[in-house]
mmCIF file of C-alpha atoms in Angstrom:
data_model
loop_
_atom_site.group_PDB
_atom_site.id
_atom_site.type_symbol
_atom_site.label_atom_id
_atom_site.label_comp_id
_atom_site.label_asym_id
_atom_site.label_seq_id
_atom_site.Cartn_x
_atom_site.Cartn_y
_atom_site.Cartn_z
ATOM 1 C CA UNK R 66 5.077 99.053 -5.731
ATOM 2 C CA UNK R 67 1.715 100.750 -5.366
ATOM 3 C CA UNK R 68 -0.612 99.765 -8.160
ATOM 4 C CA UNK R 69 -2.095 102.489 -10.328
ATOM 5 C CA UNK R 70 -5.833 102.684 -10.758
ATOM 6 C CA UNK R 71 -8.680 105.036 -11.381
ATOM 7 C CA UNK R 72 -8.659 108.077 -9.076
ATOM 8 C CA UNK R 73 -11.924 107.074 -7.412
ATOM 9 C CA UNK R 74 -10.587 103.574 -6.678
ATOM 10 C CA UNK R 75 -7.358 104.982 -5.283
ATOM 11 C CA UNK R 76 -9.279 107.396 -3.081
ATOM 12 C CA UNK R 77 -11.436 104.559 -1.798
ATOM 13 C CA UNK R 78 -8.340 102.524 -0.944
ATOM 14 C CA UNK R 79 -6.814 105.417 0.966
ATOM 15 C CA UNK R 80 -10.004 106.065 2.928
ATOM 16 C CA UNK R 81 -10.537 102.406 3.789
ATOM 17 C CA UNK R 82 -6.981 101.793 4.955
ATOM 18 C CA UNK R 83 -6.904 105.012 6.936
ATOM 19 C CA UNK R 84 -10.026 103.875 8.768
ATOM 20 C CA UNK R 85 -8.440 100.469 9.350
ATOM 21 C CA UNK R 86 -5.428 101.992 11.017
ATOM 22 C CA UNK R 87 -7.397 104.429 13.140
ATOM 23 C CA UNK R 88 -10.319 102.217 14.087
ATOM 24 C CA UNK R 89 -10.482 101.323 17.763
ATOM 25 C CA UNK R 90 -13.717 99.336 17.778
ATOM 26 C CA UNK R 91 -14.184 96.132 19.792
ATOM 27 C CA UNK R 92 -13.206 92.728 18.471
ATOM 28 C CA UNK R 93 -15.421 89.727 17.939
ATOM 29 C CA UNK R 94 -13.450 86.483 17.755
ATOM 30 C CA UNK R 95 -16.421 84.281 16.937
ATOM 31 C CA UNK R 96 -16.035 82.316 13.699
ATOM 32 C CA UNK R 97 -12.995 84.251 12.503
ATOM 33 C CA UNK R 98 -12.845 84.488 8.726
ATOM 34 C CA UNK R 99 -9.749 84.602 6.551
ATOM 35 C CA UNK R 100 -8.621 88.199 6.257
ATOM 36 C CA UNK R 101 -9.275 89.957 2.968
ATOM 37 C CA UNK R 102 -6.228 90.920 0.923
ATOM 38 C CA UNK R 103 -5.375 94.639 1.130
ATOM 39 C CA UNK R 104 -4.377 95.408 -2.424
ATOM 40 C CA UNK R 105 -1.932 98.139 -3.384
ATOM 41 C CA UNK R 106 -0.126 98.551 -0.054
ATOM 42 C CA UNK R 107 3.633 99.065 0.023
ATOM 43 C CA UNK R 108 5.603 98.258 3.165
ATOM 44 C CA UNK R 109 8.854 100.037 3.891
ATOM 45 C CA UNK R 110 11.391 99.381 6.618
ATOM 46 C CA UNK R 111 13.276 102.511 7.622
ATOM 47 C CA UNK R 112 12.511 104.006 4.216
ATOM 48 C CA UNK R 113 13.436 100.962 2.111
ATOM 49 C CA UNK R 114 10.720 99.061 0.210
ATOM 50 C CA UNK R 115 10.365 95.504 1.459
ATOM 51 C CA UNK R 116 9.345 92.548 -0.693
ATOM 52 C CA UNK R 117 6.265 90.740 0.649
ATOM 53 C CA UNK R 118 5.764 87.217 -0.666
ATOM 54 C CA UNK R 119 2.458 87.069 1.235
ATOM 55 C CA UNK R 120 -0.063 89.910 1.126
ATOM 56 C CA UNK R 121 -1.095 92.353 3.807
ATOM 57 C CA UNK R 122 -4.625 91.470 4.938
ATOM 58 C CA UNK R 123 -7.491 93.152 6.746
ATOM 59 C CA UNK R 124 -9.893 91.757 9.314
ATOM 60 C CA UNK R 125 -12.094 93.240 12.025
ATOM 61 C CA UNK R 126 -10.937 96.747 11.215
ATOM 62 C CA UNK R 127 -7.214 96.006 11.445
ATOM 63 C CA UNK R 128 -4.265 95.490 9.128
ATOM 64 C CA UNK R 129 -2.465 92.155 9.486
ATOM 65 C CA UNK R 130 0.908 90.852 8.311
ATOM 66 C CA UNK R 131 2.458 87.359 8.386
ATOM 67 C CA UNK R 132 4.168 86.935 11.748
ATOM 68 C CA UNK R 133 7.236 85.288 10.239
ATOM 69 C CA UNK R 134 7.803 88.164 7.826
ATOM 70 C CA UNK R 135 7.465 91.035 10.288
ATOM 71 C CA UNK R 136 9.626 89.168 12.790
ATOM 72 C CA UNK R 137 12.270 88.654 10.131
ATOM 73 C CA UNK R 138 12.141 92.317 9.130
ATOM 74 C CA UNK R 139 12.638 93.391 12.732
ATOM 75 C CA UNK R 140 15.371 90.862 13.499
ATOM 76 C CA UNK R 141 13.290 88.584 15.725
ATOM 77 C CA UNK R 142 12.996 84.791 15.713
ATOM 78 C CA UNK R 143 9.753 82.802 15.648
ATOM 79 C CA UNK R 144 8.897 79.294 16.798
ATOM 80 C CA UNK R 145 5.560 77.570 16.204
ATOM 81 C CA UNK R 146 3.735 75.273 18.636
ATOM 82 C CA UNK R 147 1.312 73.397 16.392
ATOM 83 C CA UNK R 148 -0.409 71.588 19.278
ATOM 84 C CA UNK R 149 -1.438 74.837 20.984
ATOM 85 C CA UNK R 150 -1.423 76.953 17.800
ATOM 86 C CA UNK R 151 0.888 79.536 19.338
ATOM 87 C CA UNK R 152 3.693 81.574 17.787
ATOM 88 C CA UNK R 153 6.473 82.544 20.193
ATOM 89 C CA UNK R 154 8.677 85.466 19.209
ATOM 90 C CA UNK R 155 12.039 86.355 20.736
ATOM 91 C CA UNK R 156 13.025 89.905 19.823
ATOM 92 C CA UNK R 157 16.475 91.421 19.393
ATOM 93 C CA UNK R 158 15.902 93.305 22.657
ATOM 94 C CA UNK R 159 15.256 90.056 24.551
ATOM 95 C CA UNK R 160 11.491 90.451 24.837
ATOM 96 C CA UNK R 161 9.244 87.380 24.563
ATOM 97 C CA UNK R 162 5.885 87.555 22.783
ATOM 98 C CA UNK R 163 3.323 84.757 22.448
ATOM 99 C CA UNK R 164 0.440 85.053 19.967
ATOM 100 C CA UNK R 165 -2.335 82.436 19.804
ATOM 101 C CA UNK R 166 -4.597 81.803 16.824
ATOM 102 C CA UNK R 167 -7.973 83.420 17.484
ATOM 103 C CA UNK R 168 -6.832 84.531 20.955
ATOM 104 C CA UNK R 169 -7.119 88.262 21.709
ATOM 105 C CA UNK R 170 -4.776 87.997 24.709
ATOM 106 C CA UNK R 171 -1.051 88.281 23.987
ATOM 107 C CA UNK R 172 1.627 87.180 26.436
ATOM 108 C CA UNK R 173 4.422 89.737 26.715
ATOM 109 C CA UNK R 174 7.372 89.022 29.003
ATOM 110 C CA UNK R 175 5.128 86.851 31.162
ATOM 111 C CA UNK R 176 2.298 89.383 31.427
ATOM 112 C CA UNK R 177 -1.113 88.956 29.791
ATOM 113 C CA UNK R 178 -2.585 91.845 27.800
ATOM 114 C CA UNK R 179 -5.799 92.288 25.821
ATOM 115 C CA UNK R 180 -5.484 93.268 22.167
ATOM 116 C CA UNK R 181 -8.341 94.719 20.120
ATOM 117 C CA UNK R 182 -7.671 92.187 17.367
ATOM 118 C CA UNK R 183 -6.765 88.494 17.362
ATOM 119 C CA UNK R 184 -4.285 86.605 15.148
ATOM 120 C CA UNK R 185 -5.644 84.241 12.521
ATOM 121 C CA UNK R 186 -4.308 81.653 10.100
ATOM 122 C CA UNK R 187 -4.954 81.529 6.373
ATOM 123 C CA UNK R 188 -3.242 79.656 3.555
ATOM 124 C CA UNK R 189 -0.791 78.188 6.037
ATOM 125 C CA UNK R 190 0.354 81.599 7.285
ATOM 126 C CA UNK R 191 -0.103 83.092 10.747
ATOM 127 C CA UNK R 192 -1.262 86.704 10.545
ATOM 128 C CA UNK R 193 -0.891 89.116 13.460
ATOM 129 C CA UNK R 194 -2.172 92.684 13.971
ATOM 130 C CA UNK R 195 0.464 94.914 12.401
ATOM 131 C CA UNK R 196 0.514 97.774 14.881
ATOM 132 C CA UNK R 197 0.527 95.547 17.960
ATOM 133 C CA UNK R 198 3.269 93.339 16.537
ATOM 134 C CA UNK R 199 5.438 96.313 15.551
ATOM 135 C CA UNK R 200 5.141 97.985 18.955
ATOM 136 C CA UNK R 201 5.909 94.758 20.788
ATOM 137 C CA UNK R 202 9.049 94.356 18.652
ATOM 138 C CA UNK R 203 10.135 97.925 19.440
ATOM 139 C CA UNK R 204 9.175 99.568 16.174
ATOM 140 C CA UNK R 205 6.657 102.176 15.083
ATOM 141 C CA UNK R 206 4.225 102.238 12.169
ATOM 142 C CA UNK R 207 3.673 105.348 10.049
ATOM 143 C CA UNK R 208 0.867 105.441 7.471
ATOM 144 C CA UNK R 209 1.228 107.526 4.327
ATOM 145 C CA UNK R 210 -2.368 107.707 3.136
ATOM 146 C CA UNK R 211 -1.591 109.587 -0.068
ATOM 147 C CA UNK R 212 0.756 106.900 -1.388
ATOM 148 C CA UNK R 213 -0.701 103.918 0.509
ATOM 149 C CA UNK R 214 2.643 103.208 2.192
ATOM 150 C CA UNK R 215 3.143 101.587 5.569
ATOM 151 C CA UNK R 216 6.518 102.561 6.941
ATOM 152 C CA UNK R 217 7.967 100.453 9.719
ATOM 153 C CA UNK R 218 10.507 102.415 11.708
ATOM 154 C CA UNK R 219 12.907 100.583 14.000
ATOM 155 C CA UNK R 220 13.671 102.376 17.237
ATOM 156 C CA UNK R 221 16.906 102.016 19.181
ATOM 157 C CA UNK R 222 16.929 102.010 22.988
ATOM 158 C CA UNK R 223 17.914 105.229 24.735
ATOM 159 C CA UNK R 224 21.117 105.206 26.778
ATOM 160 C CA UNK R 225 21.249 107.223 29.973
ATOM 161 C CA UNK R 226 24.018 109.692 30.700
ATOM 162 C CA UNK R 227 24.600 112.115 33.559
ATOM 163 C CA UNK R 228 22.714 114.798 31.620
ATOM 164 C CA UNK R 229 20.221 112.502 29.907
ATOM 165 C CA UNK R 230 18.277 110.539 32.487
ATOM 166 C CA UNK R 231 14.817 109.061 32.765
ATOM 167 C CA UNK R 232 13.165 112.477 33.171
ATOM 168 C CA UNK R 233 14.619 113.723 29.891
ATOM 169 C CA UNK R 234 13.929 110.461 28.061
ATOM 170 C CA UNK R 235 10.309 110.289 29.242
ATOM 171 C CA UNK R 236 9.708 113.879 28.156
ATOM 172 C CA UNK R 237 11.320 113.245 24.779
ATOM 173 C CA UNK R 238 9.119 110.240 23.956
ATOM 174 C CA UNK R 239 5.951 111.693 25.456
ATOM 175 C CA UNK R 240 5.672 109.105 28.202
ATOM 176 C CA UNK R 241 5.887 109.062 31.989
ATOM 177 C CA UNK R 242 8.678 107.760 34.190
ATOM 178 C CA UNK R 243 6.336 105.074 35.542
ATOM 179 C CA UNK R 244 5.386 103.844 32.056
ATOM 180 C CA UNK R 245 9.012 103.777 30.963
ATOM 181 C CA UNK R 246 10.134 101.876 34.030
ATOM 182 C CA UNK R 247 7.277 99.385 33.626
ATOM 183 C CA UNK R 248 8.172 98.844 29.954
ATOM 184 C CA UNK R 249 11.716 97.983 30.997
ATOM 185 C CA UNK R 250 10.800 95.850 33.989
ATOM 186 C CA UNK R 251 12.587 98.195 36.375
ATOM 187 C CA UNK R 252 11.390 98.799 39.920
ATOM 188 C CA UNK R 253 10.179 102.346 40.513
ATOM 189 C CA UNK R 254 12.557 102.710 43.465
ATOM 190 C CA UNK R 255 15.615 101.553 41.557
ATOM 191 C CA UNK R 256 18.396 104.004 40.736
ATOM 192 C CA UNK R 257 19.348 104.037 37.073
ATOM 193 C CA UNK R 258 23.065 103.890 36.449
ATOM 194 C CA UNK R 259 24.724 105.889 33.704
ATOM 195 C CA UNK R 260 24.811 103.764 30.564
ATOM 196 C CA UNK R 261 21.492 102.007 31.238
ATOM 197 C CA UNK R 262 19.686 101.091 28.019
ATOM 198 C CA UNK R 263 15.974 101.834 28.071
ATOM 199 C CA UNK R 264 13.427 100.509 25.604
ATOM 200 C CA UNK R 265 11.421 103.559 24.618
ATOM 201 C CA UNK R 266 8.580 102.141 22.509
ATOM 202 C CA UNK R 267 5.803 101.569 25.028
ATOM 203 C CA UNK R 268 3.219 99.188 23.489
ATOM 204 C CA UNK R 269 -0.338 100.468 23.819
ATOM 205 C CA UNK R 270 -1.465 97.065 25.133
ATOM 206 C CA UNK R 271 0.335 97.692 28.414
ATOM 207 C CA UNK R 272 -2.667 99.870 29.284
ATOM 208 C CA UNK R 273 -5.053 96.911 28.879
ATOM 209 C CA UNK R 274 -3.998 94.036 31.138
ATOM 210 C CA UNK R 275 -6.120 90.928 30.676
ATOM 211 C CA UNK R 276 -8.474 89.824 33.437
ATOM 212 C CA UNK R 277 -6.483 87.489 35.701
ATOM 213 C CA UNK R 278 -7.472 83.952 36.560
ATOM 214 C CA UNK R 279 -6.202 81.483 39.121
ATOM 215 C CA UNK R 280 -4.604 78.108 38.513
ATOM 216 C CA UNK R 281 -7.527 76.605 40.423
ATOM 217 C CA UNK R 282 -10.009 78.198 38.004
ATOM 218 C CA UNK R 283 -8.018 76.939 35.013
ATOM 219 C CA UNK R 284 -7.878 73.369 36.327
ATOM 220 C CA UNK R 285 -11.546 73.294 37.322
ATOM 221 C CA UNK R 286 -12.581 74.607 33.911
ATOM 222 C CA UNK R 287 -10.323 72.065 32.190
ATOM 223 C CA UNK R 288 -11.709 69.217 34.315
ATOM 224 C CA UNK R 289 -15.356 69.971 33.550
ATOM 225 C CA UNK R 290 -14.435 70.424 29.880
ATOM 226 C CA UNK R 291 -12.725 67.042 29.899
ATOM 227 C CA UNK R 292 -15.562 65.170 31.572
ATOM 228 C CA UNK R 293 -18.254 66.801 29.413
ATOM 229 C CA UNK R 294 -16.429 66.814 26.055
ATOM 230 C CA UNK R 295 -13.164 64.907 26.329
ATOM 231 C CA UNK R 296 -14.217 62.837 23.327
ATOM 232 C CA UNK R 297 -15.107 65.919 21.271
ATOM 233 C CA UNK R 298 -12.781 67.843 18.919
ATOM 234 C CA UNK R 299 -10.980 70.895 20.287
ATOM 235 C CA UNK R 300 -13.711 73.225 18.981
ATOM 236 C CA UNK R 301 -16.335 71.345 20.993
ATOM 237 C CA UNK R 302 -14.187 71.522 24.100
ATOM 238 C CA UNK R 303 -13.669 75.251 23.611
ATOM 239 C CA UNK R 304 -17.445 75.608 23.374
ATOM 240 C CA UNK R 305 -17.986 73.869 26.725
ATOM 241 C CA UNK R 306 -15.402 76.075 28.435
ATOM 242 C CA UNK R 307 -17.113 79.148 27.032
ATOM 243 C CA UNK R 308 -20.535 77.993 28.231
ATOM 244 C CA UNK R 309 -19.135 78.221 31.766
ATOM 245 C CA UNK R 310 -17.559 81.639 31.209
ATOM 246 C CA UNK R 311 -20.665 82.993 29.468
ATOM 247 C CA UNK R 312 -22.714 81.984 32.475
ATOM 248 C CA UNK R 313 -20.278 83.740 34.810
ATOM 249 C CA UNK R 314 -20.995 86.947 32.873
ATOM 250 C CA UNK R 315 -24.781 86.356 32.836
ATOM 251 C CA UNK R 316 -26.759 87.710 35.819
ATOM 252 C CA UNK R 317 -29.020 84.635 35.759
ATOM 253 C CA UNK R 318 -26.163 82.417 36.927
ATOM 254 C CA UNK R 319 -23.497 82.481 39.661
ATOM 255 C CA UNK R 320 -20.617 84.861 39.018
ATOM 256 C CA UNK R 321 -17.729 82.435 39.529
ATOM 257 C CA UNK R 322 -16.520 79.404 37.583
ATOM 258 C CA UNK R 323 -16.929 77.150 40.614
ATOM 259 C CA UNK R 324 -20.369 78.579 41.357
ATOM 260 C CA UNK R 325 -21.590 77.920 37.813
ATOM 261 C CA UNK R 326 -20.270 74.364 37.683
ATOM 262 C CA UNK R 327 -21.706 73.289 41.023
ATOM 263 C CA UNK R 328 -25.027 75.097 40.635
ATOM 264 C CA UNK R 329 -28.154 73.540 39.134
ATOM 265 C CA UNK R 330 -28.438 70.344 37.097
ATOM 266 C CA UNK R 331 -26.608 71.205 33.869
ATOM 267 C CA UNK R 332 -23.399 69.564 35.084
ATOM 268 C CA UNK R 333 -24.205 66.192 36.765
ATOM 269 C CA UNK R 334 -20.472 65.227 36.957
ATOM 270 C CA UNK R 335 -20.053 67.986 39.569
ATOM 271 C CA UNK R 336 -22.433 66.081 41.854
ATOM 272 C CA UNK R 337 -21.721 62.399 41.140
ATOM 273 C CA UNK R 338 -17.977 62.332 41.709
ATOM 274 C CA UNK R 339 -16.872 62.207 38.073
ATOM 275 C CA UNK R 340 -15.596 65.792 38.118
ATOM 276 C CA UNK R 341 -13.311 65.086 41.070
ATOM 277 C CA UNK R 342 -11.815 62.118 39.214
ATOM 278 C CA UNK R 343 -11.397 63.980 35.917
ATOM 279 C CA UNK R 344 -7.871 64.272 34.561
ATOM 280 C CA UNK R 345 -7.719 66.913 31.784
ATOM 281 C CA UNK R 346 -5.857 65.997 28.638
ATOM 282 C CA UNK R 347 -3.751 68.492 26.662
ATOM 283 C CA UNK R 348 -6.655 69.482 24.408
ATOM 284 C CA UNK R 349 -9.056 70.271 27.248
ATOM 285 C CA UNK R 350 -6.357 72.242 29.061
ATOM 286 C CA UNK R 351 -5.741 74.234 25.912
ATOM 287 C CA UNK R 352 -9.474 74.846 25.449
ATOM 288 C CA UNK R 353 -9.829 76.106 29.028
ATOM 289 C CA UNK R 354 -6.796 78.385 28.724
ATOM 290 C CA UNK R 355 -7.906 79.762 25.351
ATOM 291 C CA UNK R 356 -11.409 80.458 26.655
ATOM 292 C CA UNK R 357 -9.997 82.283 29.678
ATOM 293 C CA UNK R 358 -7.898 84.282 27.215
ATOM 294 C CA UNK R 359 -10.973 85.402 25.303
ATOM 295 C CA UNK R 360 -11.258 82.926 22.426
ATOM 296 C CA UNK R 361 -14.980 82.333 21.900
ATOM 297 C CA UNK R 362 -16.568 80.159 19.207
ATOM 298 C CA UNK R 363 -20.151 80.075 20.529
ATOM 299 C CA UNK R 364 -20.990 83.780 20.929
ATOM 300 C CA UNK R 365 -23.179 84.273 24.034
ATOM 301 C CA UNK R 366 -24.609 80.746 24.308
ATOM 302 C CA UNK R 367 -25.303 79.616 27.877
ATOM 303 C CA UNK R 368 -26.733 76.132 27.209
ATOM 304 C CA UNK R 369 -25.396 73.042 25.461
ATOM 305 C CA UNK R 370 -27.053 69.727 24.718
ATOM 306 C CA UNK R 371 -26.904 66.685 22.510
ATOM 307 C CA UNK R 372 -29.887 67.107 20.133
ATOM 308 C CA UNK R 373 -30.118 63.317 19.680
ATOM 309 C CA UNK R 374 -30.518 62.795 23.417
ATOM 310 C CA UNK R 375 -32.042 65.920 24.941
ATOM 311 C CA UNK R 376 -35.660 66.248 23.829
ATOM 312 C CA UNK R 377 -38.555 68.302 25.051
ATOM 313 C CA UNK R 378 -40.134 71.730 25.032
ATOM 314 C CA UNK R 379 -37.299 73.484 26.867
ATOM 315 C CA UNK R 380 -34.555 72.334 24.516
ATOM 316 C CA UNK R 381 -36.609 72.884 21.379
ATOM 317 C CA UNK R 382 -37.404 76.440 22.516
ATOM 318 C CA UNK R 383 -33.751 77.461 22.621
ATOM 319 C CA UNK R 384 -32.037 79.492 19.920
ATOM 320 C CA UNK R 385 -29.192 77.290 18.668
ATOM 321 C CA UNK R 386 -26.146 79.342 17.705
ATOM 322 C CA UNK R 387 -23.874 76.574 16.482
ATOM 323 C CA UNK R 388 -23.487 72.793 16.589
ATOM 324 C CA UNK R 389 -19.989 71.396 17.093
ATOM 325 C CA UNK R 390 -19.483 67.654 17.192
ATOM 326 C CA UNK R 391 -22.264 66.087 19.248
ATOM 327 C CA UNK R 392 -23.292 69.298 21.037
ATOM 328 C CA UNK R 393 -25.529 72.188 20.113
ATOM 329 C CA UNK R 394 -24.769 75.490 21.822
ATOM 330 C CA UNK R 395 -27.769 77.721 22.436
ATOM 331 C CA UNK R 396 -29.250 80.630 24.359
#
């Protein structure tokens, strides 16, 4: 039920939540905070009010819901990988979705796509961006600003007939044949048989594929992370991986992972044989993968050092962004 309040408070709520749903600003995943509770929001499923034991939350200009609850509402199943902090969802339409905590890239049917918001965990619950999650589970979200109601609408697949083919379906949903075929994993040259079921909710993320990386890049990044911070907690390992990637983006350094690692004197293991012998453990592999998927806990730092060991004018002149474990990360 929507809570009653003073008119000015209610108006403020409506304006804020409307902006949250419409905002398309960029995401920062550095030092993610627990989402604030969005008070007074009612969620409906196909017109019926749903009970929410955990609140809707807001963060980085987006509305979030617990992944287990929205999956349950939309008939999907969820499994949790605590080691990699990933929630895997299997939908009723046989789609597979993988969300990672603090990771703006979502895996959808094997593809990697960039979201404008990243999942987070608070009070033991995994929260995912509402609109992205709904679209990926073949549902739509309607926002009733006047009554502060979020209405989830399940959408059934379209079934082709002799008179109702892909041209008619695409026109009806406001999409293109190419987008519809891509959504359904169908080759553009394939002939659709009568009775073919087509998923018609085309998630907006399909327009934003994530930057690809090679297995060689992943392993090299994991190896340098292991040799430089294998003894550090996961957060410290993630920081090392991001130092490399931040340098790739910085014009002062080489523009490839391999080029950064083997250039200069910051990474002695690349020149003394230790890197070649490095065998990444599960944590360093996760840190490398998460960094490549956009999870960043050190902002734009391009240097790291142990403040108890590295002394001198150069190191003291740096702007330290954060210290994790034994390493300070600076620019």
